[in-house]
Amino acid sequence: MEPERIAMPEIFSQPLHSQKPETFEVARQLPPARTIFPVLLFYCCLIAFTYLSACGFPRLLDQIDGQYAGAAREMISNHHWLVPTQNGVPRLRKPPLTYWLEIISFQSLGLNEFAARLPVSLATLGWFIAVGLLAYECSRDKLSSVASSVILATFFGTFQFSHLVMPELLFALLLTCSFWLLIRLAKKNETADRLSPELVFLWIVMALGVLCKGAHGLLLPIGILAVAAWLRPTLRPVFWRIILSKTGWLIFAALVCPWYLAIEHHYPGFILDQFGNEQANMLIGRRWPVDGAHLPLLGFWLEQLAVLFPWTFLIPGAVVASCRFLKSGQRVSSDTLLLSLWFFIYAAAITFANLQDYYLVICLPLVAIWLAWSFTQNLRQLFTSFLPGSLLILSGAVGISLGSQQIAPFFHAQKGALASEMAVTSVATAFADLAGAVSRSLTIGLLLFGSCAVIAGITLIVLRRHRRIALLILPPFVLIICILGLLEEVVLQDYLSSGSIASAINRNSDPNTLIVSKGSISDRTSLYFYLNRKICWLEGDPNQEYVTRRYGKGEDLYLSTSDLRKAWYSPQKVYLILDHASLSSICKELQLDPNKLRVLITTPTDLVIANGG
């Protein structure tokens, strides 16, 4: 039986002489595949170079980076790979695979930013390859497959997310591999008792997914296949073949169970908390306690348009092509059904979760494959050139307009706020100088972005006869703006990272120094990587970590205001890290004169004050 394929347009499925005259005219206007394909391969090399070379910049950021890189650094220093620890407290919110990869990278390349981001970048590049393989398995068209990878790599959000030290990109790679293997299994007409390589690798990949993010590494591919099998009876044999595979379950258990059982042995109740509170409750927005701010549903979906930039502007054409395909009455293939269910089931599942901007990253391959498919359809120039080109020009005009405005007053307003906090004059002066440099950098960045967007938009419109021209124009444009964004992050790294604070404290402290950070344990997480001392928390919630709320381990790291006041007036040296807005209230609580503070270091967002110890 001929395996099902995603329905491809006539220009690929029929010989050229059998096409209708109008179809031939469209095909003649398309740049030949032999011309585009080498260019896309060159873009792939350029993408790999850009992603890898950007790993070392800027400093690790607060909020996410330090949680994984800092825990891995601590595991190395403790010679303990089993239990991830952060600030000496077991951090069991996520399984260990990401931490292990970070450890391998650090031990190979040293403790630095490049080594911290390299595992994520390598996983991201592997993800691009896996998406190309998935697209090829569905279409058997090399050009569409490579185009899918290039489109995914040149979503603006892909580059930004790949620059964060977190497990999402590795999980996206593993999930993409799972669906690639599922589709290969569905196309093989094999008996249920045969153990094929695809089946073995599928169970290995799902096990690694569970060690990366949790139970949904198994539940997502199996659950989506179950729904697809219910809708499409031809998929039921492959579903039962996977579910009833004793060897598969043994492989899965051998890879997954040892770590979970070992942690359960050390901290009884962990498995229930992990799969209950951390995963099931997180999915429905009921995790306790709530950790950090979360996006509203509308804001989340609007932000995804920015994540997909500039390919967002080609979505209307893809929608038109999809509607045309559905109206034609053609049967939707099993491949298309599986991929569509992947997107819609996951999108529906996260609707009630505590949304973060990166939650939809595992569905980006589906958007990329969809957009690449739309390039094979006979769309009007309105959707392939005029609309995306016009919107790019409009985006560029907005960027140029913003860049032409005086941005400096925004930063000087912060300076005024700082002065109202009665900070030291020299500190305020230094901050004002930094703000001016940041203002100039942002202005230049916006002007360059706007100019590039206008040029790209005009080029799309001028070369509108070539229906695939966006595949040639948009990738280099995105790489340019990604590099511009990276340079801006380097300029703004003191706004985004606590690395400079850690350096100052490391130079001026000793093992007996008490270091206190005001806020949540999820704030200033880059301190976990850069700081060589333990941190205590003022106004932090000790219930955030399971081991602390269940067994009390690390409770002594959470200080009350009275604890801090007692330490502040003791002979012990104390450093307090806080944001500028909290300075007045801290001065009142500790009965300090704002004009006589000992300021160790200040950044645009935070400062460190010292007692007389």
XYZ file of C-alpha atoms in Angstrom:
613
model
C 0.000 0.000 0.000
C 1.294 3.431 -0.884
C 1.964 5.402 2.322
C -0.031 8.547 2.893
C 1.630 11.885 2.179
C 0.651 15.435 2.755
C -1.008 16.534 -0.462
C 1.537 18.514 -2.456
C 0.714 21.032 -5.170
C 0.580 20.017 -8.800
C 3.908 21.613 -9.653
C 5.597 18.921 -7.520
C 3.272 15.952 -7.992
C 2.842 16.074 -11.757
C 5.263 16.283 -14.673
C 5.667 19.742 -16.086
C 4.018 18.910 -19.424
C 0.836 17.701 -17.688
C 0.161 20.945 -15.853
C -2.532 23.377 -16.813
C -1.379 26.486 -18.709
C -2.035 28.860 -15.802
C -0.209 26.534 -13.413
C 2.718 26.431 -15.823
C 2.828 30.231 -15.829
C 3.034 30.323 -12.035
C 5.700 27.616 -12.025
C 7.735 29.554 -14.572
C 7.677 32.612 -12.353
C 8.962 30.668 -9.340
C 12.731 30.682 -8.820
C 13.901 27.175 -9.802
C 14.411 24.761 -6.922
C 17.959 24.172 -8.105
C 18.595 27.906 -7.509
C 16.843 28.255 -4.155
C 18.026 24.989 -2.610
C 21.776 25.869 -2.524
C 20.935 29.315 -1.149
C 18.893 27.765 1.661
C 21.740 25.369 2.439
C 24.071 28.367 2.662
C 21.570 30.022 5.017
C 21.656 26.868 7.162
C 25.435 27.197 7.538
C 25.067 30.907 8.317
C 22.393 30.152 10.911
C 24.568 27.542 12.620
C 27.507 29.959 12.754
C 25.330 32.771 14.146
C 23.697 30.637 16.841
C 26.971 29.116 18.030
C 29.036 32.311 17.935
C 26.388 34.161 19.979
C 26.597 31.732 22.914
C 29.141 33.786 24.846
C 27.166 37.041 24.980
C 25.843 38.731 27.056
C 26.240 37.778 30.718
C 23.786 35.206 32.018
C 20.451 36.845 32.683
C 18.287 36.902 35.786
C 14.956 35.040 36.077
C 15.939 31.869 34.139
C 19.607 31.453 33.202
C 21.028 31.297 36.695
C 18.557 28.683 37.892
C 20.013 25.991 35.632
C 23.589 27.178 35.118
C 23.964 28.016 38.814
C 22.606 24.654 39.941
C 24.947 22.834 37.541
C 27.921 24.809 38.855
C 26.943 23.907 42.402
C 26.554 20.222 41.524
C 30.110 20.236 40.148
C 31.519 21.879 43.272
C 29.639 19.388 45.478
C 30.637 16.398 43.300
C 26.984 15.378 43.335
C 25.192 14.717 40.040
C 22.065 13.142 41.484
C 20.339 16.044 43.244
C 20.296 19.504 41.610
C 20.930 22.132 44.288
C 20.542 25.879 44.239
C 22.095 27.892 47.036
C 22.615 24.612 48.886
C 18.919 23.666 48.714
C 17.712 20.781 46.481
C 15.943 22.195 43.421
C 13.527 19.512 42.271
C 11.081 21.434 40.103
C 12.485 19.952 36.888
C 14.093 16.586 36.054
C 17.891 16.429 35.751
C 18.708 16.104 32.026
C 19.324 19.825 31.450
C 21.532 20.033 34.542
C 23.577 17.033 33.389
C 24.206 18.570 29.972
C 25.262 21.823 31.639
C 27.699 19.912 33.856
C 29.260 18.144 30.859
C 29.671 21.475 29.080
C 31.202 23.194 32.125
C 33.650 20.374 32.742
C 34.678 20.444 29.078
C 34.885 24.208 28.492
C 35.055 25.790 31.949
C 32.615 27.911 33.928
C 31.682 30.654 31.470
C 28.733 31.999 29.519
C 29.638 30.165 26.310
C 29.688 26.800 28.070
C 26.395 27.598 29.825
C 24.550 28.337 26.573
C 26.269 25.771 24.326
C 24.031 22.780 25.243
C 20.926 24.837 24.464
C 22.379 26.045 21.152
C 23.397 22.534 20.107
C 19.934 21.240 21.024
C 18.424 24.073 18.979
C 20.503 23.214 15.902
C 19.520 19.562 16.319
C 15.908 20.736 16.546
C 16.217 22.470 13.165
C 17.527 19.245 11.618
C 14.726 17.211 13.210
C 12.112 19.608 11.826
C 13.597 19.221 8.349
C 13.407 15.434 8.690
C 9.816 15.662 9.928
C 8.817 17.899 7.014
C 10.537 15.589 4.533
C 8.814 12.538 5.988
C 5.485 14.260 5.365
C 6.122 15.788 1.938
C 9.104 14.002 0.351
C 10.108 17.405 -0.989
C 13.661 18.508 -0.169
C 13.036 22.190 -0.814
C 10.035 22.397 1.526
C 11.939 20.445 4.169
C 14.959 22.742 4.174
C 12.632 25.754 3.984
C 10.839 24.527 7.133
C 14.130 24.420 9.027
C 15.209 27.851 7.781
C 11.851 29.418 8.657
C 11.936 27.945 12.171
C 15.513 29.147 12.689
C 14.633 32.663 11.551
C 11.628 33.240 13.749
C 12.844 36.130 15.887
C 11.608 34.355 19.008
C 13.551 31.186 18.233
C 16.857 33.023 18.498
C 15.795 34.766 21.698
C 14.582 31.568 23.383
C 17.693 29.644 22.307
C 19.752 32.239 24.160
C 18.147 31.337 27.490
C 19.482 28.491 29.621
C 16.314 26.417 29.999
C 15.057 22.937 29.004
C 12.357 24.042 26.549
C 14.507 23.867 23.394
C 15.885 20.435 24.285
C 12.354 19.236 24.977
C 11.224 20.681 21.635
C 13.955 18.630 19.917
C 12.894 15.439 21.695
C 9.193 15.994 21.005
C 9.862 16.688 17.316
C 11.884 13.472 17.105
C 8.998 11.620 18.767
C 6.531 12.725 16.099
C 9.016 12.041 13.306
C 9.359 8.480 14.586
C 5.586 8.155 15.039
C 4.991 9.119 11.417
C 7.678 6.716 10.211
C 6.065 3.924 12.217
C 2.641 4.787 10.804
C 3.975 4.458 7.267
C 5.603 1.078 7.838
C 3.415 -1.931 7.239
C 5.025 -4.209 9.828
C 3.654 -6.844 12.147
C 3.028 -5.909 15.747
C 5.508 -8.428 17.127
C 8.485 -7.003 15.259
C 10.697 -4.609 17.215
C 11.720 -2.027 14.619
C 14.500 0.549 15.170
C 11.901 3.336 15.010
C 9.974 1.799 17.891
C 13.096 1.419 20.039
C 14.230 4.974 19.360
C 10.722 6.299 20.009
C 10.730 4.851 23.527
C 14.255 6.160 24.149
C 13.291 9.657 22.992
C 10.119 9.678 25.100
C 12.130 8.567 28.137
C 14.602 11.400 27.574
C 11.644 13.778 27.262
C 10.421 12.696 30.702
C 13.938 13.245 32.099
C 13.947 16.686 30.482
C 10.535 18.178 31.311
C 8.417 15.572 33.040
C 5.447 13.340 32.288
C 4.348 15.226 29.179
C 7.421 13.833 27.412
C 5.402 10.601 27.318
C 1.814 11.842 27.509
C 1.976 14.338 24.625
C 3.022 11.971 21.808
C 1.009 9.009 23.125
C -2.064 11.108 23.937
C -2.085 12.889 20.574
C -1.617 9.581 18.758
C -4.560 8.159 20.741
C -6.842 11.005 19.613
C -5.615 10.639 16.026
C -6.245 6.883 16.143
C -9.775 7.527 17.390
C -10.391 9.871 14.445
C -8.487 7.810 11.863
C -8.869 4.008 12.247
C -5.827 3.351 10.041
C -3.646 4.673 12.892
C -5.012 2.266 15.502
C -2.599 -0.585 14.731
C 0.448 1.623 15.271
C -1.081 2.999 18.486
C -1.590 -0.483 19.931
C 1.797 -1.592 18.677
C 3.441 1.170 20.723
C 1.261 0.781 23.806
C 1.632 -3.012 23.942
C 5.380 -3.011 23.374
C 6.832 -4.757 26.435
C 10.378 -4.030 25.296
C 9.490 -0.366 24.875
C 8.129 -0.101 28.399
C 11.219 -1.864 29.761
C 13.509 0.590 27.954
C 11.435 3.497 29.259
C 11.463 2.225 32.846
C 15.196 1.487 32.757
C 15.975 5.064 31.704
C 13.416 6.985 33.763
C 12.835 5.122 37.017
C 16.338 5.160 38.595
C 16.516 8.937 39.068
C 12.906 9.354 40.210
C 13.161 6.457 42.659
C 16.500 7.691 44.009
C 15.077 11.158 44.719
C 11.958 9.591 46.231
C 14.232 7.576 48.518
C 16.052 10.731 49.670
C 12.914 12.894 49.910
C 9.731 10.809 50.309
C 6.712 12.401 48.672
C 8.761 13.886 45.829
C 7.112 11.880 43.032
C 3.607 12.893 44.116
C 4.637 16.546 44.359
C 6.499 16.416 41.029
C 3.662 14.956 38.967
C 0.903 16.552 41.006
C 1.852 20.059 42.093
C 4.646 20.830 39.626
C 3.041 19.379 36.487
C -0.697 18.681 36.775
C -1.398 21.757 38.910
C 0.892 23.898 36.752
C -1.125 22.886 33.684
C -4.375 24.166 35.190
C -2.807 27.189 36.875
C -3.157 25.797 40.399
C 0.470 25.267 41.399
C 1.136 26.252 45.006
C 2.686 28.601 45.745
C 2.413 30.788 42.648
C 5.853 31.555 41.276
C 6.330 34.890 39.541
C 4.147 36.925 37.204
C 2.271 35.280 34.344
C 0.888 36.517 31.044
C -2.849 36.977 30.447
C -4.216 34.724 27.702
C -4.749 37.505 25.145
C -1.336 39.001 25.840
C 0.253 35.574 25.430
C -1.225 35.013 21.973
C -0.429 38.537 20.834
C 3.150 38.011 21.955
C 3.374 34.927 19.745
C 2.966 37.211 16.728
C 6.190 38.911 17.795
C 7.822 35.518 18.367
C 7.066 34.577 14.736
C 8.287 37.916 13.325
C 8.722 38.586 10.408
C 7.083 35.393 9.132
C 3.924 36.551 10.914
C 3.208 38.630 7.827
C 2.914 35.493 5.664
C 0.346 33.815 7.917
C -2.655 35.339 6.038
C -1.463 33.651 2.844
C -1.040 30.328 4.633
C -4.581 30.649 6.019
C -5.947 31.290 2.521
C -4.043 28.281 1.147
C -5.376 26.069 3.957
C -8.969 27.186 3.411
C -8.609 26.529 -0.304
C -7.261 23.041 0.425
C -10.126 22.218 2.806
C -12.742 23.514 0.356
C -11.303 21.309 -2.383
C -12.580 18.264 -0.518
C -9.221 16.499 -0.529
C -8.668 13.998 2.254
C -6.424 15.188 5.073
C -3.538 12.757 5.417
C -2.648 11.008 8.663
C 0.547 13.082 8.798
C -1.364 16.338 8.628
C -3.870 15.078 11.189
C -1.134 14.186 13.686
C 0.660 17.516 13.301
C -2.583 19.510 13.493
C -3.652 17.696 16.655
C -0.209 18.342 18.120
C -0.729 22.087 17.754
C -4.381 22.396 18.734
C -4.366 19.960 21.665
C -1.276 21.530 23.201
C -2.560 25.070 22.593
C -5.834 24.156 24.299
C -4.021 22.416 27.165
C -1.953 25.464 28.111
C -4.938 27.819 27.985
C -5.517 27.436 31.729
C -1.842 27.267 32.715
C 0.194 30.041 34.316
C 1.391 31.217 30.916
C 4.972 32.185 30.159
C 6.065 33.628 26.827
C 8.002 30.487 25.830
C 5.210 27.963 26.466
C 4.327 27.599 22.774
C 7.901 27.052 21.613
C 7.378 23.302 21.084
C 4.687 24.118 18.491
C 6.865 26.435 16.405
C 7.927 23.574 14.059
C 4.299 23.135 13.019
C 4.000 26.798 12.079
C 7.277 26.605 10.139
C 6.182 23.484 8.204
C 2.811 25.093 7.508
C 4.397 28.270 6.138
C 6.860 26.269 4.023
C 3.934 24.292 2.602
C 2.111 27.519 1.715
C 5.002 28.482 -0.581
C 4.119 25.503 -2.776
C 0.566 26.792 -3.316
C -0.516 29.135 -6.091
C -1.098 32.158 -3.892
C -1.656 35.637 -5.221
C 1.079 38.227 -5.025
C -1.019 40.069 -2.441
C -0.162 37.363 0.102
C 3.362 36.484 -1.028
C 4.749 39.982 -1.590
C 2.496 43.020 -1.271
C 1.044 42.355 2.192
C 4.235 41.101 3.921
C 6.317 43.734 2.132
C 3.971 46.548 3.139
C 3.837 45.387 6.757
C 7.635 45.160 6.862
C 7.902 48.702 5.537
C 5.390 49.840 8.163
C 7.379 48.077 10.911
C 10.553 49.714 9.666
C 8.907 53.128 9.623
C 7.800 52.654 13.234
C 11.346 51.655 14.207
C 12.851 54.675 12.455
C 10.262 56.957 14.051
C 11.008 55.629 17.534
C 14.740 55.813 16.913
C 14.414 59.421 15.826
C 12.712 60.371 19.082
C 14.678 61.460 22.107
C 14.916 58.296 24.238
C 17.250 59.796 26.809
C 14.451 61.452 28.877
C 13.112 57.972 29.666
C 16.388 57.090 31.341
C 16.773 60.516 32.921
C 13.388 59.925 34.523
C 14.939 56.916 36.214
C 17.798 59.130 37.271
C 15.316 61.536 38.827
C 13.689 58.691 40.684
C 17.074 57.649 41.945
C 17.807 61.165 43.145
C 14.508 61.239 44.972
C 15.691 58.119 46.788
C 18.560 60.346 48.129
C 21.242 58.070 46.692
C 24.888 59.103 46.753
C 25.691 61.868 44.260
C 28.580 60.026 42.616
C 26.367 56.976 42.139
C 23.666 59.041 40.475
C 26.224 60.663 38.185
C 27.613 57.312 37.098
C 24.107 56.059 36.452
C 23.294 59.091 34.320
C 26.377 58.472 32.178
C 25.360 54.846 31.683
C 21.818 55.859 30.821
C 23.091 58.180 28.103
C 25.147 55.403 26.534
C 22.166 53.031 26.642
C 19.933 55.673 25.074
C 22.335 56.181 22.180
C 22.660 52.437 21.645
C 18.896 51.929 21.559
C 18.502 54.798 19.124
C 21.088 53.350 16.753
C 19.564 49.878 17.069
C 16.064 51.101 16.233
C 17.311 53.104 13.252
C 19.239 50.121 11.883
C 16.286 47.788 12.414
C 13.938 50.227 10.712
C 16.250 50.699 7.742
C 16.710 46.941 7.258
C 12.959 46.323 7.514
C 12.172 48.999 4.931
C 14.790 47.621 2.521
C 13.511 44.052 2.983
C 9.902 45.150 2.452
C 10.702 47.109 -0.699
C 12.676 44.159 -2.075
C 9.730 41.817 -1.501
C 7.430 44.117 -3.448
C 9.868 44.857 -6.288
C 10.618 41.148 -6.820
C 6.989 40.126 -6.357
C 6.925 37.942 -9.502
C 9.066 35.418 -7.651
C 6.620 33.717 -5.296
C 9.343 32.273 -3.078
C 11.290 35.504 -2.785
C 10.494 35.706 0.946
C 12.593 32.565 1.479
C 15.577 34.438 0.057
C 15.006 37.861 1.652
C 13.699 37.238 5.172
C 16.365 34.864 6.617
C 19.321 37.287 6.263
C 17.103 40.134 7.466
C 16.208 38.185 10.623
C 19.834 37.244 11.292
C 20.790 40.916 11.053
C 18.141 42.016 13.547
C 19.031 39.101 15.846
C 22.633 40.314 15.899
C 21.398 43.857 16.563
C 19.249 42.533 19.400
C 22.218 40.650 20.821
C 24.325 43.813 20.781
C 21.536 45.638 22.606
C 21.465 42.897 25.240
C 25.197 43.357 25.749
C 24.662 47.090 26.263
C 21.705 46.442 28.570
C 23.241 43.532 30.477
C 23.494 45.541 33.688
C 19.708 45.950 33.485
C 19.207 42.231 32.858
C 21.915 40.496 34.903
C 23.336 40.635 38.414
C 26.777 39.555 37.233
C 28.431 42.881 38.052
C 26.917 42.797 41.551
C 28.331 39.309 42.113
C 31.790 40.414 40.946
C 31.828 43.342 43.386
C 30.704 41.165 46.303
C 33.227 38.425 45.465
C 36.050 40.990 45.599
C 34.966 42.551 48.883
C 33.600 39.676 50.961
C 34.892 36.744 52.957
C 33.288 33.404 53.906
C 31.739 34.985 57.018
C 30.001 37.801 55.136
C 26.205 37.718 55.279
C 24.745 38.400 51.828
C 21.044 39.209 51.686
C 18.903 39.753 48.587
C 15.538 41.442 48.946
C 12.841 39.659 46.953
C 11.934 36.231 45.633
C 14.358 33.359 45.097
C 13.439 33.613 41.394
C 14.841 37.156 41.225
C 18.516 37.843 40.465
C 19.094 34.170 39.672
C 22.357 34.946 37.862
C 23.830 35.348 41.361
C 23.650 31.551 41.673
C 26.163 31.301 38.849
C 28.416 34.294 39.481
C 28.437 34.610 43.278
C 30.834 32.469 45.304
C 28.819 32.812 48.501
C 25.486 31.631 49.826
C 22.583 34.063 49.640
C 19.908 34.773 52.224
C 16.533 36.140 51.192
C 14.553 38.999 52.680
C 10.803 38.672 52.026
C 11.308 35.427 50.090
C 8.815 32.556 50.185
C 10.378 29.357 51.610
C 7.495 27.287 50.228
C 8.697 27.644 46.637
C 10.959 24.586 46.891
C 9.489 21.205 47.832
C 12.349 20.147 50.132
C 12.118 23.417 52.070
C 8.354 23.412 52.557
C 8.208 19.671 53.366
C 11.451 19.068 55.281
C 12.502 22.576 56.299
C 15.882 22.342 54.577
C 17.117 25.851 53.839
C 14.561 27.674 56.008
C 17.416 29.469 57.756
C 18.193 31.276 54.476
C 14.913 33.232 54.677
C 15.240 36.281 56.921
C 12.657 38.565 58.430
C 13.191 42.301 58.800
C 13.989 41.838 62.492
C 16.610 39.198 61.608
C 18.225 41.599 59.163
C 18.158 44.488 61.662
C 19.868 42.333 64.267
C 22.593 41.247 61.830
C 23.004 44.774 60.452
C 24.079 46.164 63.819
C 26.294 43.202 64.693
C 30.076 43.004 64.078
C 29.416 40.709 61.103
C 29.840 42.220 57.626
C 26.476 42.398 55.823
C 25.729 43.207 52.182
C 22.119 43.914 51.214
C 21.065 43.709 47.549
C 17.883 45.591 46.721
C 16.217 47.535 43.935
C 16.301 51.320 43.903
C 12.584 51.635 44.639
C 13.003 49.764 47.947
C 15.787 51.982 49.287
C 13.544 54.402 51.202
C 11.561 51.667 52.945
C 14.727 49.767 53.912
C 16.255 52.923 55.345
C 13.170 53.398 57.518
C 13.071 49.776 58.639
C 16.776 49.689 59.511
C 16.805 53.294 60.789
C 19.505 54.372 58.343
C 20.400 57.838 57.132
C 20.090 57.754 53.297
C 22.853 60.355 52.989
C 25.357 58.234 54.915
C 24.890 54.873 53.224
C 27.881 52.744 52.333
C 27.181 51.785 48.716
C 29.313 48.960 47.377
C 27.978 49.030 43.814
C 24.979 50.319 41.917
C 23.427 49.176 38.645
C 20.550 50.712 36.675
C 18.084 48.522 38.587
C 19.746 47.508 41.866
C 22.319 48.567 44.423
C 24.272 46.914 47.219
C 24.606 48.631 50.581
C 26.896 47.545 53.424
C 26.765 47.873 57.184
C 29.656 48.989 59.332
C 30.833 45.435 60.057
